CSV table of C-alpha atoms in Angstrom, one decimal:
chain,number,residue,atom,x,y,z
Y,1,UNK,CA,-5.8,-1.9,19.2
Y,2,UNK,CA,-9.0,-2.8,17.2
Y,3,UNK,CA,-9.7,-6.3,16.2
Y,4,UNK,CA,-11.7,-7.3,13.1
Y,5,UNK,CA,-15.3,-6.1,13.6
Y,6,UNK,CA,-17.9,-6.7,11.0
Y,7,UNK,CA,-20.0,-3.8,12.3
Y,8,UNK,CA,-17.4,-1.4,10.8
Y,9,UNK,CA,-18.2,-2.7,7.3
Y,10,UNK,CA,-21.8,-2.3,6.0
Y,11,UNK,CA,-23.0,-5.8,5.1
Y,12,UNK,CA,-25.1,-4.9,2.2
Y,13,UNK,CA,-22.5,-3.4,-0.1
Y,14,UNK,CA,-24.5,-4.3,-3.2
Y,15,UNK,CA,-27.6,-2.4,-2.0
Y,16,UNK,CA,-25.9,1.0,-2.4
Y,17,UNK,CA,-26.6,2.8,-5.6
Y,18,UNK,CA,-22.9,3.4,-6.0
Y,19,UNK,CA,-19.8,2.3,-4.2
Y,20,UNK,CA,-16.8,4.6,-4.4
Y,21,UNK,CA,-13.2,3.6,-3.5
Y,22,UNK,CA,-10.4,6.0,-2.6
Y,23,UNK,CA,-7.1,4.2,-2.2
Y,24,UNK,CA,-3.4,4.6,-2.3
Y,25,UNK,CA,-1.4,4.5,-5.6
Y,26,UNK,CA,0.9,1.5,-4.6
Y,27,UNK,CA,0.3,-2.2,-4.9
Y,28,UNK,CA,-1.6,-2.4,-1.7
Y,29,UNK,CA,-3.7,0.5,-2.7
Y,30,UNK,CA,-4.8,-1.1,-6.0
Y,31,UNK,CA,-5.3,-4.5,-4.3
Y,32,UNK,CA,-8.7,-3.6,-2.8
Y,33,UNK,CA,-10.1,-2.7,-6.2
Y,34,UNK,CA,-9.1,-6.1,-7.5
Y,35,UNK,CA,-10.7,-7.8,-4.4
Y,36,UNK,CA,-14.0,-5.9,-5.0
Y,37,UNK,CA,-14.0,-6.9,-8.7
Y,38,UNK,CA,-13.4,-10.5,-7.6
Y,39,UNK,CA,-16.4,-10.3,-5.3
Y,40,UNK,CA,-18.6,-8.8,-8.1
Y,41,UNK,CA,-19.0,-5.5,-6.3
Y,42,UNK,CA,-19.2,-2.7,-8.8
Y,43,UNK,CA,-17.3,0.5,-7.7
Y,44,UNK,CA,-15.7,3.6,-8.9
Y,45,UNK,CA,-12.0,3.9,-7.9
Y,46,UNK,CA,-9.8,6.9,-7.4
Y,47,UNK,CA,-6.1,6.4,-6.5
Y,48,UNK,CA,-4.4,9.2,-4.7
Y,49,UNK,CA,-1.0,10.0,-3.1
Y,50,UNK,CA,-0.9,10.1,0.7
Y,51,UNK,CA,-0.4,13.8,0.9
Y,52,UNK,CA,-3.6,14.4,-1.2
Y,53,UNK,CA,-5.9,12.1,0.7
Y,54,UNK,CA,-7.7,14.8,2.7
Y,55,UNK,CA,-8.3,16.9,-0.4
Y,56,UNK,CA,-9.6,13.9,-2.3
Y,57,UNK,CA,-11.9,12.7,0.5
Y,58,UNK,CA,-13.5,16.1,1.0
Y,59,UNK,CA,-14.0,16.5,-2.7
Y,60,UNK,CA,-15.8,13.2,-2.8
Y,61,UNK,CA,-17.9,14.0,0.2
Y,62,UNK,CA,-19.1,17.1,-1.6
Y,63,UNK,CA,-20.6,15.0,-4.4
Y,64,UNK,CA,-21.5,11.9,-2.5
Y,65,UNK,CA,-25.2,11.3,-3.2
Y,66,UNK,CA,-27.9,9.7,-1.0
Y,67,UNK,CA,-27.5,5.9,-0.7
Y,68,UNK,CA,-23.8,5.9,-1.8
Y,69,UNK,CA,-20.9,4.4,0.0
Y,70,UNK,CA,-17.3,5.6,0.1
Y,71,UNK,CA,-14.6,3.1,1.1
Y,72,UNK,CA,-11.1,4.5,1.9
Y,73,UNK,CA,-8.3,1.9,1.9
Y,74,UNK,CA,-4.6,2.0,2.6
Y,75,UNK,CA,-4.8,5.7,3.5
Y,76,UNK,CA,-5.4,7.7,6.6
Y,77,UNK,CA,-7.2,11.0,7.0
Y,78,UNK,CA,-6.5,13.9,9.4
Y,79,UNK,CA,-8.6,14.3,12.6
Y,80,UNK,CA,-10.3,17.3,11.0
Y,81,UNK,CA,-11.5,15.3,8.0
Y,82,UNK,CA,-12.3,12.4,10.3
Y,83,UNK,CA,-14.7,14.7,12.2
Y,84,UNK,CA,-16.4,15.6,8.9
Y,85,UNK,CA,-16.8,12.0,8.0
Y,86,UNK,CA,-18.4,11.3,11.4
Y,87,UNK,CA,-21.0,14.1,10.7
Y,88,UNK,CA,-21.7,12.6,7.2
Y,89,UNK,CA,-22.3,9.1,8.7
Y,90,UNK,CA,-24.8,10.5,11.2
Y,91,UNK,CA,-27.0,12.0,8.5
Y,92,UNK,CA,-30.2,10.0,7.8
Y,93,UNK,CA,-29.7,9.8,4.0
Y,94,UNK,CA,-27.9,6.5,3.7
Y,95,UNK,CA,-24.6,8.2,2.7
Y,96,UNK,CA,-21.8,6.3,4.5
Y,97,UNK,CA,-18.0,6.3,4.7
Y,98,UNK,CA,-15.7,3.6,6.1
Y,99,UNK,CA,-11.9,3.4,6.3
Y,100,UNK,CA,-9.7,0.3,6.3
Y,101,UNK,CA,-6.0,0.8,6.9
Y,102,UNK,CA,-3.0,-0.8,8.6
Y,103,UNK,CA,-0.5,2.0,9.3
Y,104,UNK,CA,0.7,2.3,12.8
Y,105,UNK,CA,1.1,6.0,12.4
Y,106,UNK,CA,-2.7,6.4,12.1
Y,107,UNK,CA,-3.9,4.5,15.1
Y,108,UNK,CA,-5.7,7.6,16.3
Y,109,UNK,CA,-8.4,6.8,13.8
Y,110,UNK,CA,-9.5,3.8,15.9
Y,111,UNK,CA,-11.4,6.4,18.0
Y,112,UNK,CA,-13.9,6.5,15.2
Y,113,UNK,CA,-16.5,3.6,14.8
Y,114,UNK,CA,-16.3,3.8,11.0
Y,115,UNK,CA,-12.5,3.3,10.9
Y,116,UNK,CA,-10.5,0.1,11.3
Y,117,UNK,CA,-6.8,0.8,11.7
Y,118,UNK,CA,-5.2,-2.6,12.2
Y,119,UNK,CA,-1.4,-2.9,11.7
Y,120,UNK,CA,-1.4,-6.6,12.8
Y,121,UNK,CA,-3.8,-9.4,13.5
Y,122,UNK,CA,-2.9,-12.6,15.4
Y,123,UNK,CA,0.8,-11.5,15.3
Y,124,UNK,CA,0.6,-11.3,11.5
Y,125,UNK,CA,1.3,-7.9,9.8
Y,126,UNK,CA,-1.7,-6.7,7.8
Y,127,UNK,CA,-2.1,-4.9,4.5
Y,128,UNK,CA,-5.2,-3.0,3.5
Y,129,UNK,CA,-5.9,-5.5,0.8
Y,130,UNK,CA,-5.8,-8.3,3.4
Y,131,UNK,CA,-8.1,-6.5,5.8
Y,132,UNK,CA,-10.8,-5.8,3.1
Y,133,UNK,CA,-10.6,-9.5,2.0
Y,134,UNK,CA,-11.0,-10.7,5.5
Y,135,UNK,CA,-14.0,-8.5,6.1
Y,136,UNK,CA,-15.7,-9.8,3.0
Y,137,UNK,CA,-14.9,-13.4,3.9
Y,138,UNK,CA,-16.2,-13.0,7.5
Y,139,UNK,CA,-19.4,-11.3,6.2
Y,140,UNK,CA,-20.0,-14.4,4.0
Y,141,UNK,CA,-19.7,-12.6,0.7
Y,142,UNK,CA,-19.2,-15.0,-2.2
Y,143,UNK,CA,-16.5,-14.6,-4.8
Y,144,UNK,CA,-18.2,-13.8,-8.1
Y,145,UNK,CA,-15.7,-12.3,-10.6
Y,146,UNK,CA,-17.2,-9.5,-12.7
Y,147,UNK,CA,-15.7,-7.0,-15.1
Y,148,UNK,CA,-18.9,-4.9,-15.3
Y,149,UNK,CA,-18.3,-4.3,-19.0
Y,150,UNK,CA,-21.4,-3.3,-20.9
Y,151,UNK,CA,-21.3,-6.4,-23.1
Y,152,UNK,CA,-20.5,-8.8,-20.2
Y,153,UNK,CA,-22.9,-11.7,-19.9
Y,154,UNK,CA,-24.0,-12.5,-16.3
Y,155,UNK,CA,-21.6,-15.2,-15.2
Y,156,UNK,CA,-22.9,-18.5,-14.0
Y,157,UNK,CA,-20.1,-20.2,-12.2
Y,158,UNK,CA,-20.1,-23.7,-10.7
Y,159,UNK,CA,-19.3,-24.3,-7.1
Y,160,UNK,CA,-16.0,-25.9,-8.0
Y,161,UNK,CA,-15.1,-22.9,-10.1
Y,162,UNK,CA,-15.9,-20.5,-7.3
Y,163,UNK,CA,-13.7,-22.5,-4.9
Y,164,UNK,CA,-10.8,-22.2,-7.4
Y,165,UNK,CA,-11.4,-18.5,-7.8
Y,166,UNK,CA,-11.4,-18.0,-4.1
Y,167,UNK,CA,-8.1,-19.8,-3.7
Y,168,UNK,CA,-6.5,-17.7,-6.4
Y,169,UNK,CA,-7.8,-14.5,-4.9
Y,170,UNK,CA,-6.5,-15.5,-1.5
Y,171,UNK,CA,-3.1,-16.2,-3.1
Y,172,UNK,CA,-3.0,-12.8,-4.8
Y,173,UNK,CA,-4.0,-11.1,-1.5
Y,174,UNK,CA,-1.3,-12.8,0.4
Y,175,UNK,CA,1.3,-11.8,-2.2
Y,176,UNK,CA,0.2,-8.2,-1.7
Y,177,UNK,CA,0.5,-8.5,2.1
Y,178,UNK,CA,3.9,-10.2,1.8
Y,179,UNK,CA,5.3,-7.4,-0.3
Y,180,UNK,CA,3.7,-4.5,1.5
Y,181,UNK,CA,4.9,-5.7,4.9
Y,182,UNK,CA,8.3,-6.9,3.5
Y,183,UNK,CA,7.6,-10.3,5.0
Y,184,UNK,CA,8.4,-11.7,1.5
Y,185,UNK,CA,12.1,-10.8,2.2
Y,186,UNK,CA,12.2,-12.7,5.4
Y,187,UNK,CA,10.3,-15.7,4.0
Y,188,UNK,CA,12.2,-15.5,0.6
Y,189,UNK,CA,9.0,-15.5,-1.5
Y,190,UNK,CA,10.2,-13.9,-4.7
Y,191,UNK,CA,6.8,-14.0,-6.4
Y,192,UNK,CA,5.5,-11.3,-4.1
Y,193,UNK,CA,8.4,-9.0,-5.0
Y,194,UNK,CA,7.9,-9.8,-8.7
Y,195,UNK,CA,4.2,-8.8,-8.4
Y,196,UNK,CA,5.2,-5.4,-7.2
Y,197,UNK,CA,7.8,-5.1,-10.0
Y,198,UNK,CA,5.1,-5.7,-12.6
Y,199,UNK,CA,2.8,-3.3,-10.9
Y,200,UNK,CA,5.2,-0.4,-11.4
Y,201,UNK,CA,6.0,-1.6,-15.0
Y,202,UNK,CA,2.5,-1.6,-16.2
Y,203,UNK,CA,-0.3,0.9,-16.6
Y,204,UNK,CA,-2.5,0.7,-13.6
Y,205,UNK,CA,-5.6,-0.3,-15.6
Y,206,UNK,CA,-3.7,-3.1,-17.4
Y,207,UNK,CA,-2.3,-4.4,-14.2
Y,208,UNK,CA,-5.7,-4.6,-12.6
Y,209,UNK,CA,-7.2,-6.3,-15.6
Y,210,UNK,CA,-4.4,-8.9,-15.9
Y,211,UNK,CA,-4.5,-9.7,-12.2
Y,212,UNK,CA,-8.3,-10.0,-12.4
Y,213,UNK,CA,-7.9,-12.4,-15.3
Y,214,UNK,CA,-5.5,-14.4,-13.1
Y,215,UNK,CA,-8.4,-15.2,-10.9
Y,216,UNK,CA,-10.2,-16.7,-13.9
Y,217,UNK,CA,-7.3,-18.3,-15.7
Y,218,UNK,CA,-4.6,-19.1,-13.0
Y,219,UNK,CA,-1.9,-17.2,-14.8
Y,220,UNK,CA,-0.5,-14.6,-12.4
Y,221,UNK,CA,2.0,-13.2,-14.8
Y,222,UNK,CA,1.5,-12.7,-18.6
Y,223,UNK,CA,4.2,-13.7,-21.1
Y,224,UNK,CA,5.0,-10.0,-21.3
Y,225,UNK,CA,5.3,-9.8,-17.5
Y,226,UNK,CA,7.7,-12.8,-17.5
Y,227,UNK,CA,10.0,-11.2,-20.1
Y,228,UNK,CA,10.1,-7.9,-18.2
Y,229,UNK,CA,10.9,-9.7,-14.9
Y,230,UNK,CA,13.9,-11.3,-16.5
Y,231,UNK,CA,15.1,-7.9,-17.7
Y,232,UNK,CA,14.3,-6.2,-14.4
Y,233,UNK,CA,16.3,-8.5,-12.3
Y,234,UNK,CA,19.4,-7.8,-14.3
Y,235,UNK,CA,18.8,-4.1,-14.0
Y,236,UNK,CA,18.2,-4.4,-10.2
Y,237,UNK,CA,21.6,-6.0,-9.7
Y,238,UNK,CA,23.2,-3.1,-11.6
Y,239,UNK,CA,21.3,-0.5,-9.7
Y,240,UNK,CA,22.2,-2.0,-6.3
Y,241,UNK,CA,25.9,-2.1,-7.1
Y,242,UNK,CA,25.9,1.5,-8.5
Y,243,UNK,CA,23.9,3.1,-5.7
Y,244,UNK,CA,26.1,1.5,-3.0
Y,245,UNK,CA,28.9,3.6,-4.2
Y,246,UNK,CA,26.8,6.8,-4.3
Y,247,UNK,CA,25.2,6.6,-0.8
Y,248,UNK,CA,26.3,9.3,1.6
Y,249,UNK,CA,26.0,9.2,5.4
Y,250,UNK,CA,24.4,12.1,7.3
Y,251,UNK,CA,26.0,11.5,10.8
Y,252,UNK,CA,24.5,12.4,14.2
Y,253,UNK,CA,21.4,14.1,12.7
Y,254,UNK,CA,18.5,14.8,15.0
Y,255,UNK,CA,15.0,14.2,13.7
Y,256,UNK,CA,11.6,14.8,15.4
Y,257,UNK,CA,10.1,11.5,16.5
Y,258,UNK,CA,13.3,9.9,17.7
Y,259,UNK,CA,15.1,10.8,20.9
Y,260,UNK,CA,18.7,10.2,19.8
Y,261,UNK,CA,20.7,11.5,16.8
Y,262,UNK,CA,20.8,9.1,13.9
Y,263,UNK,CA,23.3,8.1,11.2
Y,264,UNK,CA,21.3,8.3,8.0
Y,265,UNK,CA,22.3,6.7,4.7
Y,266,UNK,CA,21.0,8.9,1.9
Y,267,UNK,CA,20.6,8.0,-1.8
Y,268,UNK,CA,18.7,9.7,-4.7
Y,269,UNK,CA,16.7,7.5,-7.1
Y,270,UNK,CA,13.2,7.0,-8.5
Y,271,UNK,CA,13.5,3.2,-9.2
Y,272,UNK,CA,13.7,0.1,-7.1
Y,273,UNK,CA,13.0,2.2,-4.0
Y,274,UNK,CA,12.1,-0.6,-1.5
Y,275,UNK,CA,14.6,-3.1,-2.8
Y,276,UNK,CA,17.4,-0.5,-2.7
Y,277,UNK,CA,16.4,0.8,0.7
Y,278,UNK,CA,16.3,-2.6,2.4
Y,279,UNK,CA,19.5,-3.7,0.7
Y,280,UNK,CA,21.4,-0.7,1.9
Y,281,UNK,CA,19.9,-0.9,5.4
Y,282,UNK,CA,21.0,-4.5,5.8
Y,283,UNK,CA,24.4,-4.2,4.2
Y,284,UNK,CA,25.5,-1.1,6.1
Y,285,UNK,CA,23.6,-1.9,9.3
Y,286,UNK,CA,26.7,-1.3,11.4
Y,287,UNK,CA,27.4,2.2,9.9
Y,288,UNK,CA,23.8,3.6,9.6
Y,289,UNK,CA,20.5,3.5,11.5
Y,290,UNK,CA,18.3,3.9,8.5
Y,291,UNK,CA,18.2,4.8,4.8
Y,292,UNK,CA,16.4,7.8,3.2
Y,293,UNK,CA,15.8,7.3,-0.5
Y,294,UNK,CA,15.3,10.8,-2.0
Y,295,UNK,CA,13.2,11.6,-5.1
Y,296,UNK,CA,13.9,15.2,-6.0
Y,297,UNK,CA,11.5,15.1,-8.9
Y,298,UNK,CA,8.6,13.8,-6.7
Y,299,UNK,CA,9.7,15.8,-3.6
Y,300,UNK,CA,9.5,12.6,-1.7
Y,301,UNK,CA,11.6,10.7,0.8
Y,302,UNK,CA,11.2,6.9,1.4
Y,303,UNK,CA,12.4,5.8,4.9
Y,304,UNK,CA,13.7,2.3,5.4
Y,305,UNK,CA,15.4,0.4,8.3
Y,306,UNK,CA,15.9,-3.0,9.7
Y,307,UNK,CA,15.4,-4.1,13.3
Y,308,UNK,CA,13.5,-2.3,16.0
Y,309,UNK,CA,15.8,0.5,17.2
Y,310,UNK,CA,14.2,3.2,15.0
Y,311,UNK,CA,10.5,3.6,14.5
Y,312,UNK,CA,10.3,5.3,11.1
Y,313,UNK,CA,6.5,5.8,11.3
Y,314,UNK,CA,7.0,8.1,14.3
Y,315,UNK,CA,9.6,10.1,12.4
Y,316,UNK,CA,7.5,10.4,9.3
Y,317,UNK,CA,4.4,11.4,11.2
Y,318,UNK,CA,6.3,14.4,12.5
Y,319,UNK,CA,7.0,15.5,9.0
Y,320,UNK,CA,3.4,15.1,7.7
Y,321,UNK,CA,4.0,11.6,6.5
Y,322,UNK,CA,3.4,8.1,7.8
Y,323,UNK,CA,3.8,4.4,7.3
Y,324,UNK,CA,5.3,1.5,9.1
Y,325,UNK,CA,8.1,1.2,11.7
Y,326,UNK,CA,10.6,0.0,9.1
Y,327,UNK,CA,9.1,1.6,6.0
Y,328,UNK,CA,7.6,5.0,5.9
Y,329,UNK,CA,7.6,8.2,3.8
Y,330,UNK,CA,7.2,12.0,3.8
Y,331,UNK,CA,7.7,15.0,1.6
Y,332,UNK,CA,11.4,16.0,1.1
Y,333,UNK,CA,10.6,19.7,1.7
Y,334,UNK,CA,9.1,18.9,5.2
Y,335,UNK,CA,12.6,17.8,6.4
Y,336,UNK,CA,13.8,21.4,6.0
Y,337,UNK,CA,16.9,23.1,4.7
Y,338,UNK,CA,19.0,21.9,7.5
Y,339,UNK,CA,18.7,18.3,6.3
Y,340,UNK,CA,19.3,19.2,2.7
Y,341,UNK,CA,22.5,21.1,3.7
Y,342,UNK,CA,23.6,18.1,5.8
Y,343,UNK,CA,23.2,15.8,2.7
Y,344,UNK,CA,25.4,18.1,0.6
Y,345,UNK,CA,28.1,18.1,3.3
Y,346,UNK,CA,27.9,14.3,4.0
Y,347,UNK,CA,30.7,11.9,3.2
Y,348,UNK,CA,30.1,8.8,1.1
Y,349,UNK,CA,29.7,5.5,2.9
Y,350,UNK,CA,32.8,3.4,3.3
Y,351,UNK,CA,32.9,0.9,0.5
Y,352,UNK,CA,32.7,-2.8,1.3
């Protein structure tokens, strides 16, 4: 497994004419953009779903100009696209691409010098936001918050201000890591879960701006955020109670990527996906091996489990998805008609 190597990140980010960012659409995908803003690194960001990353990267490579950098975070590309990137990086025109990710299902990318696929470091589970932050710290970049608005005056921060900004940024980065790895649940750090709740409740641009302002002001949640969190926690309790009664169990179902048949709890929803999946996996641990949260509208399945008996990233990888051992995802259609039929015929879970 790769360790953190600065050679994988060009040290002179500010010397590129343009820095492009392609990242995932979740909290950990947006985190790198906030980190770059906090370091005063201008960039153009595109956020894409996992299944569209190859298409997005190839499209960007088609228009990537000389002396431009593309950073890919919290996403993995196929081997075919990886080979294209390798060719681009060998061209003597200062175009360059790097990838920083943390999904165990994409460790094959560590074959490439320009990719850093690091699920954990010093026994701590990583996030893409954390890895980018660590790279910049170890390369001795200085925090220098910039909005890059046309009317922005060049900031002139004191050393004490910069130290405070760095601590706030580190706090934000750790919250992202805690949520994305689900360490927040084991450590009972509710603030990290609240941050994710607000991320999905706000428009992406507003969320990024408010978290950037937190680095300057120290206020992680706005007054509007606080009001929504109070409402959301009441809603979550209602959803958990309701969905417990709706979950069905697909028994002894065989999936590629796991040797033995599984008992799979299945529920359909588009809200509170991670919270619901982990709640059900824990509460019904004796009855089921994992939980599949189905979104018919999005044609997506989120896979959740507890413990180490089932590696969901291996299962998801076999259905053109990916993720972590206890939290992964893939397209619903990839699971096939047999799985859909099994859901329709499955009994509801025994109520507790």
